[in-house]
Short mmCIF file of C-alpha atoms in Angstrom, two decimals:
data_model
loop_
_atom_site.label_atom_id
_atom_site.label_comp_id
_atom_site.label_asym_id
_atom_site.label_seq_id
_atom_site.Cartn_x
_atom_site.Cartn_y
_atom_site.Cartn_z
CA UNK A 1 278.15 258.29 261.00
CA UNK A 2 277.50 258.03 257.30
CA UNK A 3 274.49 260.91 257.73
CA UNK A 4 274.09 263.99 255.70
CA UNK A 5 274.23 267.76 257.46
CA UNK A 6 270.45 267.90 255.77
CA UNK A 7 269.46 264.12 257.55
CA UNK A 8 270.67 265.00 261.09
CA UNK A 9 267.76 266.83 263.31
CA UNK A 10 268.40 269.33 265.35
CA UNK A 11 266.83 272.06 267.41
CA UNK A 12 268.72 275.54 268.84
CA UNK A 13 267.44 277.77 271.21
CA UNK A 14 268.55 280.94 272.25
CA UNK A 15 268.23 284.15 274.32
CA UNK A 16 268.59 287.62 272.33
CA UNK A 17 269.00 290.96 273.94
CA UNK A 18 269.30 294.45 272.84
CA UNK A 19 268.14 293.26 269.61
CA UNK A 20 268.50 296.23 267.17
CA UNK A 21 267.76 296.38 263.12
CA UNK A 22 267.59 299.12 260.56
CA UNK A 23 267.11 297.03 257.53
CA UNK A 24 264.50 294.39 258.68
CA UNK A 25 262.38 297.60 258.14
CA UNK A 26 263.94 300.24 255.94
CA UNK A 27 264.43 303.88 257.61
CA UNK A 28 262.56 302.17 260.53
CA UNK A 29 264.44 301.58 263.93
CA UNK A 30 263.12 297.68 265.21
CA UNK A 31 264.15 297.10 268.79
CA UNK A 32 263.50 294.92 271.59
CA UNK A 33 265.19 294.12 274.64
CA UNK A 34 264.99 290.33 274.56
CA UNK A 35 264.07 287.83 271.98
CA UNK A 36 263.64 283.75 272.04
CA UNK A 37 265.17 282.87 269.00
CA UNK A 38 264.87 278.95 268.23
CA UNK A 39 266.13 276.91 264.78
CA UNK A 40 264.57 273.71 264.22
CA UNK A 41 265.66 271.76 261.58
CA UNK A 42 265.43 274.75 258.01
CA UNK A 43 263.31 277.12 260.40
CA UNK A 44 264.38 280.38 262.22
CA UNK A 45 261.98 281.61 264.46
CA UNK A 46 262.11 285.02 266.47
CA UNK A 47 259.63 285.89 268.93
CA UNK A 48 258.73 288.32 271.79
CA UNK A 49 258.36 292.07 272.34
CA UNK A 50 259.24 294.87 270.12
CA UNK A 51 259.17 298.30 269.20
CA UNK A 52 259.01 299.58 265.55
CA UNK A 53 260.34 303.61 266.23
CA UNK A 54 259.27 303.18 269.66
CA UNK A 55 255.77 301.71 268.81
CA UNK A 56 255.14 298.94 271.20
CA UNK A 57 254.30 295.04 269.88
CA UNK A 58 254.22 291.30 270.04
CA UNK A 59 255.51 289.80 267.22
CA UNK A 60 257.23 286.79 265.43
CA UNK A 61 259.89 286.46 262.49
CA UNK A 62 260.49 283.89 260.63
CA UNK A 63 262.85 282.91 258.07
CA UNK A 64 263.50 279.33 256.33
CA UNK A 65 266.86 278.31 255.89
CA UNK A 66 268.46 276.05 252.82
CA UNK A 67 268.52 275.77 249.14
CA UNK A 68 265.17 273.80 249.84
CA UNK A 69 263.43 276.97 250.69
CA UNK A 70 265.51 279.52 248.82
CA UNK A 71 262.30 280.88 247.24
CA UNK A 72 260.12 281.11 250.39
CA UNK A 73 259.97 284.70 252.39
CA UNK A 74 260.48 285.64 255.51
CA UNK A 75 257.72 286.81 257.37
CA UNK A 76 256.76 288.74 259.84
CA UNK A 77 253.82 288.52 262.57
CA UNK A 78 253.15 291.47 265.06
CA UNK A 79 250.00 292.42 267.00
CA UNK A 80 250.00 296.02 268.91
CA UNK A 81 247.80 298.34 269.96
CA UNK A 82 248.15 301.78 268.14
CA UNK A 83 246.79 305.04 268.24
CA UNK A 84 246.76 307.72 266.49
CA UNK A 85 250.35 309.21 268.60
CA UNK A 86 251.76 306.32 267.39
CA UNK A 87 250.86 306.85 263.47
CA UNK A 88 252.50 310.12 263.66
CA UNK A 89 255.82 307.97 265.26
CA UNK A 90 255.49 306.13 262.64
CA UNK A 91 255.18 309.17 259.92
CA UNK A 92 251.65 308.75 259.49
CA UNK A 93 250.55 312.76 260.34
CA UNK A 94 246.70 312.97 259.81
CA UNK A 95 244.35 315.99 260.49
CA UNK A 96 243.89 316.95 264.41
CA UNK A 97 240.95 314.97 265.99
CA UNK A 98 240.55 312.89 263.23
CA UNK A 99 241.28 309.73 265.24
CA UNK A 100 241.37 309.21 269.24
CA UNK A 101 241.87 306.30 271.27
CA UNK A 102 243.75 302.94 270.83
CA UNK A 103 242.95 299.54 269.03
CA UNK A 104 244.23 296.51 267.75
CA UNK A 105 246.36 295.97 264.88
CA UNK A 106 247.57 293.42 263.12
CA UNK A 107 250.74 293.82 260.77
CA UNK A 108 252.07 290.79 258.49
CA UNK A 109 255.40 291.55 256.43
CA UNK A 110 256.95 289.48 253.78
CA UNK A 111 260.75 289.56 252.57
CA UNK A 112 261.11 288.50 248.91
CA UNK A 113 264.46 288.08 247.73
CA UNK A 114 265.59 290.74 245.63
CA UNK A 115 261.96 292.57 246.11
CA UNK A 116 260.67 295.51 248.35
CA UNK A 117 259.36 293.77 251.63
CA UNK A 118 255.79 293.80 251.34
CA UNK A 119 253.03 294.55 254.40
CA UNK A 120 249.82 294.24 255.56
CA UNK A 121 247.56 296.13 257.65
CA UNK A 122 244.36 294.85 259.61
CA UNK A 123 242.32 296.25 262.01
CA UNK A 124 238.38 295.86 263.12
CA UNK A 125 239.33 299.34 264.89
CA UNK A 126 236.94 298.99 268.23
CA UNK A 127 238.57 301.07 270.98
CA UNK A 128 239.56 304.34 268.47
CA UNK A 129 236.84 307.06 267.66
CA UNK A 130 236.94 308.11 264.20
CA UNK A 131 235.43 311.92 263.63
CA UNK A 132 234.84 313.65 260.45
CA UNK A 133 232.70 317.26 261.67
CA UNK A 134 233.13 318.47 258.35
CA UNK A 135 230.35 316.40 256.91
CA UNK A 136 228.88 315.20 260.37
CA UNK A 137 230.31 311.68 260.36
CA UNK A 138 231.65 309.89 263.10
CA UNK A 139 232.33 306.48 264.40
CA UNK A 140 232.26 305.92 268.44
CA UNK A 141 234.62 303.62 269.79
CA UNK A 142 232.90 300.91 270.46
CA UNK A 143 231.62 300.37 266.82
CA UNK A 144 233.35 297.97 265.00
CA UNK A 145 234.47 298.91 261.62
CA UNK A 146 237.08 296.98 258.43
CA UNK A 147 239.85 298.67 258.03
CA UNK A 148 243.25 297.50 255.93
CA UNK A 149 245.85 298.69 254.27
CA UNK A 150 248.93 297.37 252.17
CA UNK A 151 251.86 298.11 250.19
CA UNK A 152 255.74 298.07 250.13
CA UNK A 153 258.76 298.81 251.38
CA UNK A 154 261.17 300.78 248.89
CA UNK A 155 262.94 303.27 250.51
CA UNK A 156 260.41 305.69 250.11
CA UNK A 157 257.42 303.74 251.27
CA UNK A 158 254.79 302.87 249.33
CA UNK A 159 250.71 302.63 250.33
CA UNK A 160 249.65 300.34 247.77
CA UNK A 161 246.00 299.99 249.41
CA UNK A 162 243.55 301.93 251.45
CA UNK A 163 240.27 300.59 252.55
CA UNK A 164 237.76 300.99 254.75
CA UNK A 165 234.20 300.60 255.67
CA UNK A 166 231.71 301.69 258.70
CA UNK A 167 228.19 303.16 259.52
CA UNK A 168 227.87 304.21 255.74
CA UNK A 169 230.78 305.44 255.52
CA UNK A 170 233.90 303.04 252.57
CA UNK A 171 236.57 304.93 251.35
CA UNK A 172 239.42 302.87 248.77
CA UNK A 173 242.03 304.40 247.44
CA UNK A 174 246.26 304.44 248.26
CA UNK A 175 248.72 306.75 250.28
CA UNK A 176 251.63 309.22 248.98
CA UNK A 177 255.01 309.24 250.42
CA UNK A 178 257.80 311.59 249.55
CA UNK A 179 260.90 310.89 250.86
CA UNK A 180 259.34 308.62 253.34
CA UNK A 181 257.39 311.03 254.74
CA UNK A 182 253.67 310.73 254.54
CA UNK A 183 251.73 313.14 252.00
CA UNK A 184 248.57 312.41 250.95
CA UNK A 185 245.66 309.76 251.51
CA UNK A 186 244.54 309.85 247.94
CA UNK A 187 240.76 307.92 248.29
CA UNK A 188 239.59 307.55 244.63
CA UNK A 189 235.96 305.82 245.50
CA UNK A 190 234.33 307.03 248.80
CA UNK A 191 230.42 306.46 249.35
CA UNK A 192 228.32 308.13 252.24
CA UNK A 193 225.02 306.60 252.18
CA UNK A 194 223.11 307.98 249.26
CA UNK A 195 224.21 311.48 250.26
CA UNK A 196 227.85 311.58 248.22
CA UNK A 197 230.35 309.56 245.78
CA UNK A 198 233.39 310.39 244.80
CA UNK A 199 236.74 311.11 245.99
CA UNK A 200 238.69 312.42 248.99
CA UNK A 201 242.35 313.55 249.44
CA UNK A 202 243.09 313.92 253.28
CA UNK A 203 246.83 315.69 253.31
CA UNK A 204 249.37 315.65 256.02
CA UNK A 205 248.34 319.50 256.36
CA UNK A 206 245.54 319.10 257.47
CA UNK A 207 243.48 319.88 254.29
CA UNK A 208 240.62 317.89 253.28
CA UNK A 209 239.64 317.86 249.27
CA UNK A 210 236.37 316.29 248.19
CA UNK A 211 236.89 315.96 244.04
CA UNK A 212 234.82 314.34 241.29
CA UNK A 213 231.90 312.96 242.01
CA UNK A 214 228.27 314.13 242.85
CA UNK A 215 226.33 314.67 246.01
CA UNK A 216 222.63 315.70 246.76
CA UNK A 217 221.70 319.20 248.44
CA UNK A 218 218.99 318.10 250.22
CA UNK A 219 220.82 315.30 252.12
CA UNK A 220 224.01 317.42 252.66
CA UNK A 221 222.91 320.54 253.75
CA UNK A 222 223.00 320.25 257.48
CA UNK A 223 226.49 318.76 256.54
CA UNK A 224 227.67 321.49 254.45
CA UNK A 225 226.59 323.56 257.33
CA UNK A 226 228.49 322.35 260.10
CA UNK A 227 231.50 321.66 257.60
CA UNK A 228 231.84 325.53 257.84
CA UNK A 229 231.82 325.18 261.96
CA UNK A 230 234.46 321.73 261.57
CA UNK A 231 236.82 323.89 259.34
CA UNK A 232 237.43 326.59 262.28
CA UNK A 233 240.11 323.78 263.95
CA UNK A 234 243.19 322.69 262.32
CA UNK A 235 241.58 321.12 259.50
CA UNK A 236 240.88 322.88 255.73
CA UNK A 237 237.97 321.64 253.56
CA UNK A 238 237.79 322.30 249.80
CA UNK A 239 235.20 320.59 247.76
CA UNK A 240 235.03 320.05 243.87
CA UNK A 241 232.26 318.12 242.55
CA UNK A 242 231.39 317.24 239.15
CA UNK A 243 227.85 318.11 240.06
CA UNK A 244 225.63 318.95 242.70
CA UNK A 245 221.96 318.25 242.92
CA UNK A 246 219.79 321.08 244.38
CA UNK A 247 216.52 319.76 243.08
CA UNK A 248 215.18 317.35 240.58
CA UNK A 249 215.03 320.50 237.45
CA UNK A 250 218.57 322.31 239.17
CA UNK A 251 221.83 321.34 239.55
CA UNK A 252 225.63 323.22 239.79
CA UNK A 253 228.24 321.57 237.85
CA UNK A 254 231.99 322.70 237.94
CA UNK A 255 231.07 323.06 241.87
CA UNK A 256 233.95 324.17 243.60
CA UNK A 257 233.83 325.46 247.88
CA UNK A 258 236.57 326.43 249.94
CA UNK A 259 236.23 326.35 253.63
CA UNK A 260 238.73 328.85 255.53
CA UNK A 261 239.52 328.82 258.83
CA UNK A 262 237.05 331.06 260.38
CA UNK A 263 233.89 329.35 259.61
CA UNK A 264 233.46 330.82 256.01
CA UNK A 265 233.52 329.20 252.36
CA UNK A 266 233.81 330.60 249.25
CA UNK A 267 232.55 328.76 246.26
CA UNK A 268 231.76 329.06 242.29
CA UNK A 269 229.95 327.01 239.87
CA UNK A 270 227.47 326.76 236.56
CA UNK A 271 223.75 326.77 236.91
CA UNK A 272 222.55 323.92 234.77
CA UNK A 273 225.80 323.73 233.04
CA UNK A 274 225.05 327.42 232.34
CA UNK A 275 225.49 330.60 234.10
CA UNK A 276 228.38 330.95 236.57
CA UNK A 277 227.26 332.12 240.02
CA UNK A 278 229.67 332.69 243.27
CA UNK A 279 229.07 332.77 246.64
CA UNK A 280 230.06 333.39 250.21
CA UNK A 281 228.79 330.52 252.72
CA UNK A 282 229.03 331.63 256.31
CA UNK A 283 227.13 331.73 259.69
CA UNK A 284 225.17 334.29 262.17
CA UNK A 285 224.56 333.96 265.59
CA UNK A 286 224.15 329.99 264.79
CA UNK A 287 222.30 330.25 261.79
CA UNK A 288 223.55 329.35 257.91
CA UNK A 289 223.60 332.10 255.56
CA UNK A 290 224.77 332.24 252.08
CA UNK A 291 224.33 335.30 249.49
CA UNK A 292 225.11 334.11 245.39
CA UNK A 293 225.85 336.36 243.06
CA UNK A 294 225.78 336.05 239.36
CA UNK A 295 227.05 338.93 236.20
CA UNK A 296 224.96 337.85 233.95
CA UNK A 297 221.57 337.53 235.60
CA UNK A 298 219.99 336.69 232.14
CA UNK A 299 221.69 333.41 231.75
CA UNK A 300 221.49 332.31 235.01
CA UNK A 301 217.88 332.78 235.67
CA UNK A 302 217.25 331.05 232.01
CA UNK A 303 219.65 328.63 232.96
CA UNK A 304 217.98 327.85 236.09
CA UNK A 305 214.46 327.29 234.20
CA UNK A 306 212.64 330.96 235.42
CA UNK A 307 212.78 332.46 232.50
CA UNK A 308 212.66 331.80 228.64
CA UNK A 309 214.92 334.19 227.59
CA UNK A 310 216.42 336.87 228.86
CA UNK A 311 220.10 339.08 228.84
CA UNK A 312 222.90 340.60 230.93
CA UNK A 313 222.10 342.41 234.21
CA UNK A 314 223.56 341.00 237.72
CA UNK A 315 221.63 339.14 240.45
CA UNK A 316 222.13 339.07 244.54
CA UNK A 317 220.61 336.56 246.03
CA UNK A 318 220.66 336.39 250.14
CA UNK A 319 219.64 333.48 251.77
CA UNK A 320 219.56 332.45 256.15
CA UNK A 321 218.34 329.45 257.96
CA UNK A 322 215.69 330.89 260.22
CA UNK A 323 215.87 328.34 263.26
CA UNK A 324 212.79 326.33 262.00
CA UNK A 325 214.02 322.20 260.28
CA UNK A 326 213.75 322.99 256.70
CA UNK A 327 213.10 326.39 256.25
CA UNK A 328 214.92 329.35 253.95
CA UNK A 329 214.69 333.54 254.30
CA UNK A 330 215.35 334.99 251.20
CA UNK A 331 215.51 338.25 249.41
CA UNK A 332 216.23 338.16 245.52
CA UNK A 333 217.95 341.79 244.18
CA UNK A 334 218.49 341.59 240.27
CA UNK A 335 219.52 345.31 238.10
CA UNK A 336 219.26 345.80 234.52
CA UNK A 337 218.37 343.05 233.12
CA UNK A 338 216.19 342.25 229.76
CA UNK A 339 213.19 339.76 229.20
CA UNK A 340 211.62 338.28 225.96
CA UNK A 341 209.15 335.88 225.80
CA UNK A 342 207.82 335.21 230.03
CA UNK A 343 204.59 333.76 229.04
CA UNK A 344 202.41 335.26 232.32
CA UNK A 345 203.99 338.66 230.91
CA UNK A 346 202.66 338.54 227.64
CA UNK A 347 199.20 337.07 229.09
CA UNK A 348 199.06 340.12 231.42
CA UNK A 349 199.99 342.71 228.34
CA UNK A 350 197.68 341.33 225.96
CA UNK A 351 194.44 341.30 228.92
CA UNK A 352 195.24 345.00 229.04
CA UNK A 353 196.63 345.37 225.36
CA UNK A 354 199.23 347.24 225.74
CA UNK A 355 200.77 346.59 221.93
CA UNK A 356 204.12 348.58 222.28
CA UNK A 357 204.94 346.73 225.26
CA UNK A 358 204.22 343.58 224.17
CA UNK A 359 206.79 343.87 220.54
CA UNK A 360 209.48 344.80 223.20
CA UNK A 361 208.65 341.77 225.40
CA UNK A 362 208.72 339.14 222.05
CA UNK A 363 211.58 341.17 219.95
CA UNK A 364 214.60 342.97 221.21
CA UNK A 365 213.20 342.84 224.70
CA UNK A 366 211.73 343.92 227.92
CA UNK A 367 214.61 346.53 229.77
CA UNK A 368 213.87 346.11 233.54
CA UNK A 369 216.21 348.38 235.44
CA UNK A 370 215.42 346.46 238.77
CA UNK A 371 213.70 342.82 240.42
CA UNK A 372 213.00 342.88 244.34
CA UNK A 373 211.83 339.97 246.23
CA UNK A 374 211.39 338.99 249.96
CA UNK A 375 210.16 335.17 250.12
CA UNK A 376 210.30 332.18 252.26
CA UNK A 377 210.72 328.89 251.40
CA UNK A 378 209.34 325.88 253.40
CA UNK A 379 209.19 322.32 253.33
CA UNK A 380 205.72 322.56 251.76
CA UNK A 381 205.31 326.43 249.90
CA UNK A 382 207.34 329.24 248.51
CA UNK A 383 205.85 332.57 250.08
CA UNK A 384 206.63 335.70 248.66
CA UNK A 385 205.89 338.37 250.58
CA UNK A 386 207.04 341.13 248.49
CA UNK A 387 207.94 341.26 244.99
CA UNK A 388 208.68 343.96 242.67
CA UNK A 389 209.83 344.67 238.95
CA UNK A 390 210.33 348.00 237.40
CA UNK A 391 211.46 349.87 234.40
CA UNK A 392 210.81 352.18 231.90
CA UNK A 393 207.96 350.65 230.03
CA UNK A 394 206.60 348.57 232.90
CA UNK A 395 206.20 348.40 236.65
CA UNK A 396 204.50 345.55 238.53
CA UNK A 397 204.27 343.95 242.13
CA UNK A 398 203.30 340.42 243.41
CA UNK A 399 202.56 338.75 246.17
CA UNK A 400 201.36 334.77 247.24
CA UNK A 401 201.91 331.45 247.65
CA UNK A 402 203.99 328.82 245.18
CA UNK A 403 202.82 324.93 246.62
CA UNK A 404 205.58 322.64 246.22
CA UNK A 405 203.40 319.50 246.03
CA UNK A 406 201.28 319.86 243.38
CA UNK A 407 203.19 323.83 241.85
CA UNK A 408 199.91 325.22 242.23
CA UNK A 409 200.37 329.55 242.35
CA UNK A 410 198.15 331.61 244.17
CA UNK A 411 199.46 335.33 243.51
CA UNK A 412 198.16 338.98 243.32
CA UNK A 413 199.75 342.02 242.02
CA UNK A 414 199.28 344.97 240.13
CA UNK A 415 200.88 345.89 236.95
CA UNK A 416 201.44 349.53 235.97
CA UNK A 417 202.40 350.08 232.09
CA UNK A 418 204.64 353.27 231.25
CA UNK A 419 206.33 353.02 234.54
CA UNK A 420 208.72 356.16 233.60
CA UNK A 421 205.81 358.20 233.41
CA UNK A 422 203.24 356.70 235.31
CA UNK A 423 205.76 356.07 238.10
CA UNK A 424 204.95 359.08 240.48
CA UNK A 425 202.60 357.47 241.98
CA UNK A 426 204.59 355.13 243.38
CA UNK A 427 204.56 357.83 246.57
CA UNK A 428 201.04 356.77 247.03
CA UNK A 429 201.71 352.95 246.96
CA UNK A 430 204.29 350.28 246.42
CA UNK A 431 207.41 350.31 244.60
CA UNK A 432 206.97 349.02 241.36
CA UNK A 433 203.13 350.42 241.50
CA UNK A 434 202.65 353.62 239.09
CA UNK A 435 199.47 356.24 239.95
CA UNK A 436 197.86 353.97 237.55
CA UNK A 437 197.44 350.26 237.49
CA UNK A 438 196.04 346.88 236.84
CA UNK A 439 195.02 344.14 239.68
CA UNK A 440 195.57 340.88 238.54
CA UNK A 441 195.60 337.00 240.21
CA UNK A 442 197.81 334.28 238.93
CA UNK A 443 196.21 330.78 239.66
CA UNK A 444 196.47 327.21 237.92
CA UNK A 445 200.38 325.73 237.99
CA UNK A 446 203.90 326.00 237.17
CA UNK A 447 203.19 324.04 233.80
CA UNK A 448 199.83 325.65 232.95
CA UNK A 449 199.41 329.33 234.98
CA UNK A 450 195.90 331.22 234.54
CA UNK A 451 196.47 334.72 234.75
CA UNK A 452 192.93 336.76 235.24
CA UNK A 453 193.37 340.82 235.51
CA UNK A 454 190.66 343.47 236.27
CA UNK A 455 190.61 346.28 234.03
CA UNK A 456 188.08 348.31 235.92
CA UNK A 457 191.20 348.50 238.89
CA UNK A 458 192.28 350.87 236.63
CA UNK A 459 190.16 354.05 237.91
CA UNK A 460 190.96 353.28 241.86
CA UNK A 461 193.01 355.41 243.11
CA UNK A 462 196.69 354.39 243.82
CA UNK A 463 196.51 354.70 247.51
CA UNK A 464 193.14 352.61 248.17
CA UNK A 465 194.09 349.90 245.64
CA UNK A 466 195.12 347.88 249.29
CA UNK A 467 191.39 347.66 250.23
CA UNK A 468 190.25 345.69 246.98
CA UNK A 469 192.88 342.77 247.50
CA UNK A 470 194.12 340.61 250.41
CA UNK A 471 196.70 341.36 252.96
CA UNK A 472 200.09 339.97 251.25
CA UNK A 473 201.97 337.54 253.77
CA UNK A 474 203.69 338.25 256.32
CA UNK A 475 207.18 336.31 257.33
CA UNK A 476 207.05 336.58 260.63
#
């Protein structure tokens, strides 16, 4: 007698079935067929098993009661297994195959007054496989990995937080909704080893984007090939990098790739922050191929560092992984295009003093009405087994080795002035080879070439000049 309603203890325990709420979680159907429910003393506690839009769970809620704790949330505590069936219950659509298999989760809520309940995502994620064949990354089952996200319930949903981390692989960044329906996985920062940074956008559609950022040929290339394989399931790939490093004097800025369906990819981008090339990635009978074209050969090939200087023309380049680690086929095709100023050119015209030739190759320019080339390129040498250059003032052919280690050359050719006229006896030897021509060699390096020509090869014939020079190479 005498006691105050907030002085007198008192427990209450309870049975609950056929528990069902649509506002506890908004647009989200929480069931369960029987919950303990006990109140002791400002506390409400529920607790047992329950399904969130048919996803199974344990869980507890709990809510404090009286002006005492008028401020303090609710909260909720649920532990379930989940897989990826159960994130598209939930709204959660991501790409086919992407995840498989079940793991733990744990989920935490909190209910605010007068705010958008808040939640909580956890997960070590042993038990689900996480594959990403479109740039050769995967995590087996048993590999434990950090995975959480958080953010809010509106109404719309809201992913506030994405993060996650395993075998090289962290990706941050936040989800979009519409309507409550899942959209996009927008990861602004996502790291693969040393081999990419940037960001991702993995859509309910299926469509991967890879934005921003820059990545490094060499390390992605057996990626970038089986990303063309990955793409040929339900899943789209498009890739836009800020710049991509193909080696340490070239790189492609404004890179942009587009995987279709069938194993393809188109792409674009500027050489060097210079000429624009595009290109057609694809594969044959298991091997990579891609063929780059440019329309203004000029500006590529000067952007690129192989020439000086040098204007208009167009350039085909075809390129195929032979079946050996690390090795390219190539063959280079490049029409009407005009040189100034290649420095082994204007050694070569001076050693046979050709004058006229050599004001076209430092004023207006050298016209060259065609470029051939057949090479390989290895993990240690570029060997050319065939090259040729022709036009109206000039003809010449090369073949030889280009060392990668130390860019020492080691070519031979022959270089026919006049080419217009002189050309007919290119029926006698090699195209690009007139009736009457020079032998040269090409030694020292990249930085600091020696160029050494014979001018007595003049007077042999055009059809025994084979017998005073070695066999070129042979790509076999």
């Amino acid at each position: 007698k005498g006691l105050k309603p907030t002085e007198a203890p008192y427990t209450v325990s309870a049975t609950l079935r056929n528990v069902v709420s649509k506002t506890v979680v908004p647009n989200r159907s929480l069931s369960s067929r029987q919950l303990d429910m006990t109140i002791d003393k400002d506390v409400l506690t529920l607790s047992g098993q329950a399904r969130l839009d048919g996803v199974a769970g344990q869980g507890t809620f709990t809510a404090y009661l009286g002006p005492t704790y008028s401020n303090k949330p609710a909260t909720v505590r649920v532990k379930a297994k989940v897989g990826s069936g159960d994130l598209a219950t939930l709204g959660v659509k991501l790409p086919e195959g992407l995840i498989d298999g079940t793991t733990d989760v744990a989920f935490d809520a909190t209910f605010e007054k007068n705010k958008a309940p808040r939640y909580r995502v956890k997960s070590n994620l042993v038990g689900a496989t996480i594959s990403l064949p479109q740039v050769t990354w995967s995590k087996p089952s048993s590999g434990p990995a950090s995975f959480e996200v958080a953010g809010q319930f509106d109404g719309k949903n809201i992913l506030e937080k994405f993060y996650f981390t395993a075998d090289g692989l962290t990706a941050v960044g936040s989800g979009r909704f519409d309507g409550g329906k899942f959209q996009v996985l927008s990861l602004e920062d996502v790291k693969l080893g040393s081999t990419f940074s940037g960001g991702v956008d993995i859509a309910s559609t299926g469509k991967i984007t890879i934005k921003g950022g820059r990545a490094d040929l060499s390390k992605i290339t057996k990626r970038i090939g089986n990303a063309a394989a990955g793409a040929q399931g339900g899943t789209t790939l498009s890739v836009q990098l800020g710049r991509l490093d193909v080696t340490d004097k070239i790189f492609l800025s404004d890179f942009v790739m587009d995987f279709g369906k069938n194993g393809s990819a188109t792409f674009s981008a500027l050489v060097n922050n210079g000429g624009r090339i595009t290109g057609i990635l694809g594969r044959n009978q298991g091997r990579t191929t891609i063929q780059i074209k440019a329309n203004n050969a000029g500006k590529t090939l000067v952007s690129a560092g192989f020439l000086k200087h040098a204007f208009g023309g167009t350039l085909v380049l075809d390129l195929e992984t032979n079946g050996r680690s690390g090795e390219i086929d190539g063959t280079l095709a490049v029409k009407d295009i005009r040189i100034q100023n290649a420095p082994i050119l204007v050694e070569l015209l001076n050693a046979v003093s050709v004058v006229g030739l050599l004001d076209q190759l430092t004023g207006s320019g050298l016209a060259v009405n065609e470029i051939n080339a057949a090479f390989r390129s290895t993990p240690k040498q570029i060997i050319v087994e065939s090259a040729s250059m022709f036009g109206p003032s000039l003809g010449m052919t090369v073949d030889g080795y280009y060392a990668k280690t130390d860019q020492s050359l080691d070519f031979q050719g022959v270089l026919s002035p006049l080419y217009v006229l002189n050309g007919i006896g290119s029926i006698f030897s090699k195209k690009g080879e007139g009736l009457i021509g020079f032998n040269f060699n090409i030694g020292g390096n990249a930085d600091n070439p020696r160029v050494s020509l014979n001018p007595l090869s003049i007077f042999t014939p055009a059809m025994f000049r084979e017998i005073f020079r070695r066999p070129p190479p042979k790509l076999e």
